Every structure is written in C-alpha cells, then in structure tokens.
Short mmCIF file of C-alpha atoms in Angstrom, two decimals:
data_model
loop_
_atom_site.label_atom_id
_atom_site.label_comp_id
_atom_site.label_asym_id
_atom_site.label_seq_id
_atom_site.Cartn_x
_atom_site.Cartn_y
_atom_site.Cartn_z
CA MET Q 1 12.73 41.66 -1.99
CA ARG Q 2 12.21 45.39 -1.93
CA ASP Q 3 13.67 47.52 -4.67
CA LEU Q 4 15.20 50.60 -3.07
CA PHE Q 5 17.49 51.56 -5.93
CA ASN Q 6 15.34 54.36 -7.35
CA ASP Q 7 14.74 55.71 -3.86
CA ALA Q 8 18.48 55.58 -3.21
CA ILE Q 9 19.65 57.47 -6.27
CA ASN Q 10 17.14 60.24 -5.54
CA SER Q 11 18.15 60.56 -1.88
CA PRO Q 12 21.01 62.60 -0.34
CA PRO Q 13 22.80 59.48 1.01
CA GLY Q 14 22.58 57.75 -2.36
CA GLN Q 15 23.76 60.81 -4.23
CA LEU Q 16 26.71 61.16 -1.86
CA ALA Q 17 27.61 57.52 -2.51
CA GLU Q 18 27.59 58.15 -6.26
CA VAL Q 19 29.87 61.17 -5.84
CA LEU Q 20 32.34 59.06 -3.86
CA ILE Q 21 32.18 56.23 -6.42
CA ARG Q 22 33.27 58.69 -9.10
CA LYS Q 23 36.23 59.69 -6.92
CA VAL Q 24 37.54 56.12 -6.85
CA THR Q 25 39.69 56.42 -9.95
CA LYS Q 26 41.95 53.72 -11.28
CA GLY Q 27 45.41 54.10 -9.85
CA ASP Q 28 46.96 52.26 -6.93
CA ILE Q 29 44.22 49.65 -6.75
CA ASP Q 30 45.31 48.35 -3.35
CA GLU Q 31 44.58 51.54 -1.45
CA LEU Q 32 42.01 54.32 -1.41
CA PRO Q 33 42.85 57.92 -0.65
CA ASP Q 34 42.35 58.43 3.08
CA ASP Q 35 39.56 60.97 2.68
CA VAL Q 36 37.61 58.78 0.24
CA ARG Q 37 38.07 55.67 2.39
CA MET Q 38 36.88 57.47 5.52
CA ARG Q 39 33.76 58.74 3.77
CA LEU Q 40 32.99 55.34 2.25
CA ASP Q 41 33.45 53.72 5.66
CA ARG Q 42 31.05 56.25 7.13
CA LEU Q 43 28.45 55.39 4.49
CA ILE Q 44 28.92 51.64 4.98
CA ASN Q 45 28.46 52.07 8.75
CA ALA Q 46 25.54 54.51 8.65
CA PRO Q 47 22.52 53.23 10.59
CA GLY Q 48 18.88 53.07 9.61
CA LYS Q 49 17.34 53.93 6.26
CA PRO Q 50 19.96 56.56 5.34
CA GLY Q 51 22.56 53.83 5.66
CA ILE Q 52 20.89 51.34 3.34
CA LEU Q 53 20.13 54.13 0.85
CA ALA Q 54 23.87 54.86 0.78
CA ARG Q 55 24.92 51.22 0.49
CA VAL Q 56 22.58 50.37 -2.39
CA PRO Q 57 24.48 52.43 -5.04
CA LEU Q 58 27.75 50.94 -3.78
CA ALA Q 59 26.30 47.47 -4.34
CA ARG Q 60 25.32 48.29 -7.90
CA ASP Q 61 28.87 49.41 -8.66
CA VAL Q 62 30.69 46.66 -6.76
CA ALA Q 63 32.47 45.53 -9.95
CA TYR Q 64 33.79 49.05 -10.57
CA LEU Q 65 34.88 49.39 -6.96
CA TYR Q 66 36.51 45.96 -6.87
CA ASP Q 67 38.60 46.76 -9.97
CA ARG Q 68 39.91 49.91 -8.31
CA ALA Q 69 40.00 49.08 -4.61
CA PRO Q 70 39.83 45.30 -4.17
CA LYS Q 71 41.01 45.23 -0.55
CA TRP Q 72 38.44 47.74 0.68
CA THR Q 73 35.68 46.22 -1.42
CA THR Q 74 36.43 42.70 -0.22
CA SER Q 75 36.52 43.64 3.45
CA ARG Q 76 33.68 46.18 3.61
CA LEU Q 77 31.26 45.64 0.71
CA ILE Q 78 31.38 41.95 -0.20
CA PRO Q 79 30.05 40.79 3.21
CA LEU Q 80 26.82 42.73 2.60
CA PHE Q 81 25.95 40.32 -0.23
CA ASP Q 82 25.94 37.30 2.06
CA TRP Q 83 22.43 36.17 2.97
CA SER Q 84 23.32 36.31 6.64
CA SER Q 85 23.47 40.11 6.24
CA PRO Q 86 20.18 41.95 6.86
CA ASP Q 87 21.03 44.17 3.88
CA ALA Q 88 21.39 41.28 1.43
CA PRO Q 89 17.90 41.47 -0.18
CA ASP Q 90 18.31 45.17 -0.97
CA ILE Q 91 21.95 44.76 -1.96
CA TRP Q 92 21.20 42.03 -4.51
CA SER Q 93 18.15 43.87 -5.81
CA ALA Q 94 20.41 46.85 -6.55
CA ARG Q 95 23.10 44.65 -8.09
CA LYS Q 96 20.84 43.74 -11.00
CA TYR Q 97 20.99 47.35 -12.25
CA SER Q 98 24.65 46.96 -13.16
CA LYS Q 99 25.57 45.79 -16.65
CA ASP Q 100 29.00 44.68 -15.39
CA ILE Q 101 29.20 41.14 -14.00
CA GLY Q 102 32.75 41.91 -12.95
CA SER Q 103 35.93 39.89 -13.02
CA PRO Q 104 36.23 36.15 -12.37
CA ASN Q 105 37.83 36.96 -9.01
CA LEU Q 106 34.88 39.10 -7.96
CA PHE Q 107 32.43 36.45 -9.13
CA ASP Q 108 34.26 33.87 -7.06
CA LEU Q 109 33.76 36.02 -3.95
CA LEU Q 110 30.04 36.39 -4.65
CA LYS Q 111 29.34 33.00 -6.20
CA GLN Q 112 27.65 31.21 -3.31
CA PRO Q 113 25.14 33.95 -2.39
CA PHE Q 114 24.58 34.57 -6.10
CA LEU Q 115 23.59 30.96 -6.73
CA GLN Q 116 21.38 30.98 -3.65
CA ILE Q 117 19.24 33.70 -5.25
CA PHE Q 118 17.74 31.12 -7.59
CA GLY Q 119 16.35 29.01 -4.77
CA ARG Q 120 14.86 31.80 -2.66
CA SER Q 121 11.09 32.15 -2.63
CA ASP Q 122 11.32 35.93 -2.14
CA THR Q 123 13.32 36.59 -5.33
CA PRO Q 124 11.20 38.64 -7.78
CA SER Q 125 10.71 37.21 -11.27
CA GLU Q 126 12.48 40.20 -12.83
CA ASP Q 127 15.57 39.58 -10.68
CA LEU Q 128 15.54 35.90 -11.67
CA ARG Q 129 15.44 36.86 -15.35
CA VAL Q 130 18.34 39.30 -15.01
CA PHE Q 131 20.54 36.91 -13.06
CA ALA Q 132 19.67 34.02 -15.41
CA ASP Q 133 21.05 36.24 -18.18
CA TRP Q 134 24.24 36.58 -16.14
CA LEU Q 135 24.54 32.82 -15.72
CA THR Q 136 24.24 32.38 -19.46
CA ALA Q 137 26.66 35.19 -20.28
CA ILE Q 138 29.25 33.73 -17.91
CA LEU Q 139 29.09 30.28 -19.46
CA VAL Q 140 29.17 31.73 -22.99
CA ALA Q 141 32.27 33.75 -22.03
CA ASN Q 142 33.92 30.67 -20.57
CA GLN Q 143 33.09 28.58 -23.64
CA ALA Q 144 33.97 31.18 -26.26
CA ASP Q 145 36.89 33.00 -24.66
CA SER Q 146 38.10 30.79 -21.78
CA ALA Q 147 37.17 33.68 -19.50
CA GLY Q 148 37.90 31.71 -16.35
CA TYR Q 149 34.75 32.34 -14.34
CA PRO Q 150 34.55 29.68 -11.60
CA LEU Q 151 31.11 28.39 -12.57
CA LEU Q 152 30.34 24.82 -13.59
CA ALA Q 153 27.58 24.09 -16.05
CA THR Q 154 26.09 21.69 -13.51
CA GLU Q 155 25.90 24.52 -10.97
CA ALA Q 156 24.15 26.76 -13.48
CA ARG Q 157 21.69 24.04 -14.49
CA SER Q 158 20.88 23.31 -10.85
CA ALA Q 159 20.26 27.02 -10.21
CA LEU Q 160 17.97 27.29 -13.23
CA ARG Q 161 16.04 24.22 -12.12
CA ARG Q 162 15.47 25.79 -8.71
CA ALA Q 163 14.42 29.08 -10.28
CA GLY Q 164 11.70 27.37 -12.31
CA VAL Q 165 10.01 28.72 -15.39
CA SER Q 166 10.84 32.39 -14.76
CA ALA Q 167 14.46 32.04 -15.80
CA LEU Q 168 14.46 29.69 -18.79
CA SER Q 169 12.97 32.02 -21.36
CA SER Q 170 15.75 34.51 -20.54
CA VAL Q 171 18.39 31.83 -21.05
CA ALA Q 172 16.95 30.94 -24.44
CA HIS Q 173 16.71 34.63 -25.37
CA CYS Q 174 20.41 35.13 -24.54
CA LEU Q 175 21.41 32.16 -26.65
CA THR Q 176 19.26 33.48 -29.50
CA ILE Q 177 21.13 36.79 -29.37
CA GLU Q 178 24.42 34.89 -29.53
CA MET Q 179 23.31 33.16 -32.72
CA GLU Q 180 21.89 36.35 -34.23
CA ARG Q 181 25.20 38.17 -33.69
CA ALA Q 182 27.06 35.63 -35.79
CA THR Q 183 27.41 36.33 -39.50
CA ALA Q 184 26.16 33.74 -41.97
CA GLU Q 185 29.70 32.39 -42.31
CA GLN Q 186 30.12 32.15 -38.52
CA LYS Q 187 26.84 30.50 -37.56
CA LEU Q 188 27.88 26.86 -37.90
CA GLY Q 189 31.03 27.41 -35.86
CA ARG Q 190 29.19 29.52 -33.30
CA TRP Q 191 26.62 26.77 -32.79
CA ARG Q 192 29.16 23.95 -32.61
CA GLN Q 193 31.72 25.73 -30.47
CA VAL Q 194 29.65 27.95 -28.17
CA VAL Q 195 25.86 28.00 -28.25
CA GLY Q 196 25.23 24.29 -28.72
CA PRO Q 197 27.59 23.17 -25.93
CA VAL Q 198 26.22 25.78 -23.52
CA PHE Q 199 22.63 24.86 -24.32
CA ARG Q 200 23.24 21.14 -23.85
CA ALA Q 201 25.12 21.75 -20.61
CA ILE Q 202 22.66 24.00 -18.79
CA TRP Q 203 19.15 23.45 -20.15
CA PRO Q 204 17.07 21.47 -17.62
CA LEU Q 205 15.10 18.60 -19.13
CA ASP Q 206 12.31 18.64 -16.52
CA ILE Q 207 9.06 18.52 -18.47
CA GLU Q 208 7.28 20.91 -16.11
CA LEU Q 209 9.80 23.63 -16.99
CA GLN Q 210 9.13 23.51 -20.73
CA THR Q 211 6.64 26.36 -20.96
CA PRO Q 212 5.30 28.08 -24.10
CA ALA Q 213 7.47 31.14 -23.39
CA ALA Q 214 10.62 29.04 -23.16
CA THR Q 215 9.68 26.98 -26.20
CA PHE Q 216 9.05 30.13 -28.24
CA ASN Q 217 12.60 31.30 -27.56
CA LEU Q 218 13.99 27.87 -28.42
CA VAL Q 219 12.35 28.23 -31.83
CA ARG Q 220 14.06 31.59 -32.17
CA ILE Q 221 17.45 29.93 -31.61
CA VAL Q 222 16.73 27.49 -34.42
CA CYS Q 223 15.55 30.28 -36.73
CA ALA Q 224 18.80 32.18 -36.11
CA ALA Q 225 20.99 29.13 -36.63
CA GLY Q 226 21.60 29.55 -40.37
CA GLU Q 227 23.78 26.73 -41.68
CA ALA Q 228 23.59 25.07 -38.26
CA PHE Q 229 19.80 24.71 -38.57
CA PRO Q 230 19.71 20.87 -38.83
CA GLU Q 231 22.07 20.39 -35.90
CA ALA Q 232 20.22 22.94 -33.77
CA CYS Q 233 16.92 21.27 -34.55
CA ASP Q 234 18.21 17.86 -33.54
CA THR Q 235 19.65 19.17 -30.28
CA ILE Q 236 16.67 21.27 -29.24
CA ILE Q 237 14.02 18.75 -30.24
#
C-alpha cells in the first residue's frame, strides 16, 4: 500500500476536505447542509490524483463523519473501503491515522474489508500493528464494558494468525497496557474479568508465531499482573 496521507494534508484538495469536515457539526445527523453535501460529493467524485488526495482525509475521519451524517457516509464513503474499490489501499492506509475506531454500527459496516487487511500480502507491517491494536481494543471493550462491537474472538484470532508475527507483539503490548492501568487493588479482577479472557480467546498457539518480540511482551503482561501473577503465569506459559 502507498501512504498518501501526508501528501493529502499538505495539498489543496486535502486541505479543502479538512475544512469541509470541520463544517459537519453535530446536529440533525440524518442530513447535511446542502452546500456542504454538494462540496463533499464533488470531492468524492473528483477524478485523478486530486480526487484521491481529497478522499484520503475523509477516510481518516470516517468515524467523525458517520456520527454526524450516517446516511451520506454510508452511501458515499463506506464503499471506498471495500477491496473492490481502486481507492481501498489508500483509504485504509489513511484510516490508521485516526484514533477513533468508531461506533459498533460503523464497525459492522467496515468489518469484512477490515478483517481482510490481515490476510493481504501488500499490507505494510506498520498498518498490521495499528489494526491489531484495534482488534485488541475492540475485544477489551466488549469484555469490559459490553460495548457491542460485532466481532467474535474466533474472527480476531483467525485474522491475527493470517497476519503472522507482525501483529502479535502489538496485541501483547495492548494487553500489557490494560494491566498497567489497573491499580494494585484492581489487578486480580482486571486479569480475571478482562485481560485473561481476551488473551485466551485470541492468542494463536501456532509455534511459528511465538517470536522473541511477542514473548518479550508476554513477559511484560506477567510483570504488570500484580496479585494475578500466578494465574497470569499459568495461562501464558
């Protein structure tokens, strides 16, 4: 995949897209003002390199746009993420720059092409690491807060297996952060109720995936486990 995001945000089409994104304020979320919709449609339809440079910032902020204009976003922007779209490699590469996974409804719309990222030979290692973080964060949110993201642990584990070694150290790092955030009094409950179940559900057992980098981060989980140290050791070993 190319990474056009930096080119986009420094280009006139990309800067225009960012101006229009800021104009999409939360209000009547079913409709956009006519002038904003017409300009966004013009950007979405623009041909050639100016067009993709305009669409890339929209892809990064798809969660923001979906919250405010779900009908327009679903009909005009979501199709660009499908791998049948010629824009998809650039669209997904831009998506990783967002810190907002978005709502469960948005994830449901993007789920299939998102999971396909992990099996594509042209996905850069950095993109795999970022999106592996997202997989982990989604399952942690589902486990801890019943967030309702439509993602099964088996689907996540299958995606991580396809991604290979690039993704697993990121998964372990995310779970380490979850344990480190817990206070001493919370660690046992955090392991039993959230981190342990997520780890057992998604970590592939394929021996060829157990690299030194992944193993190092598994040790970090154990070191952050506090009172849950014996249980974490037993599970991870």
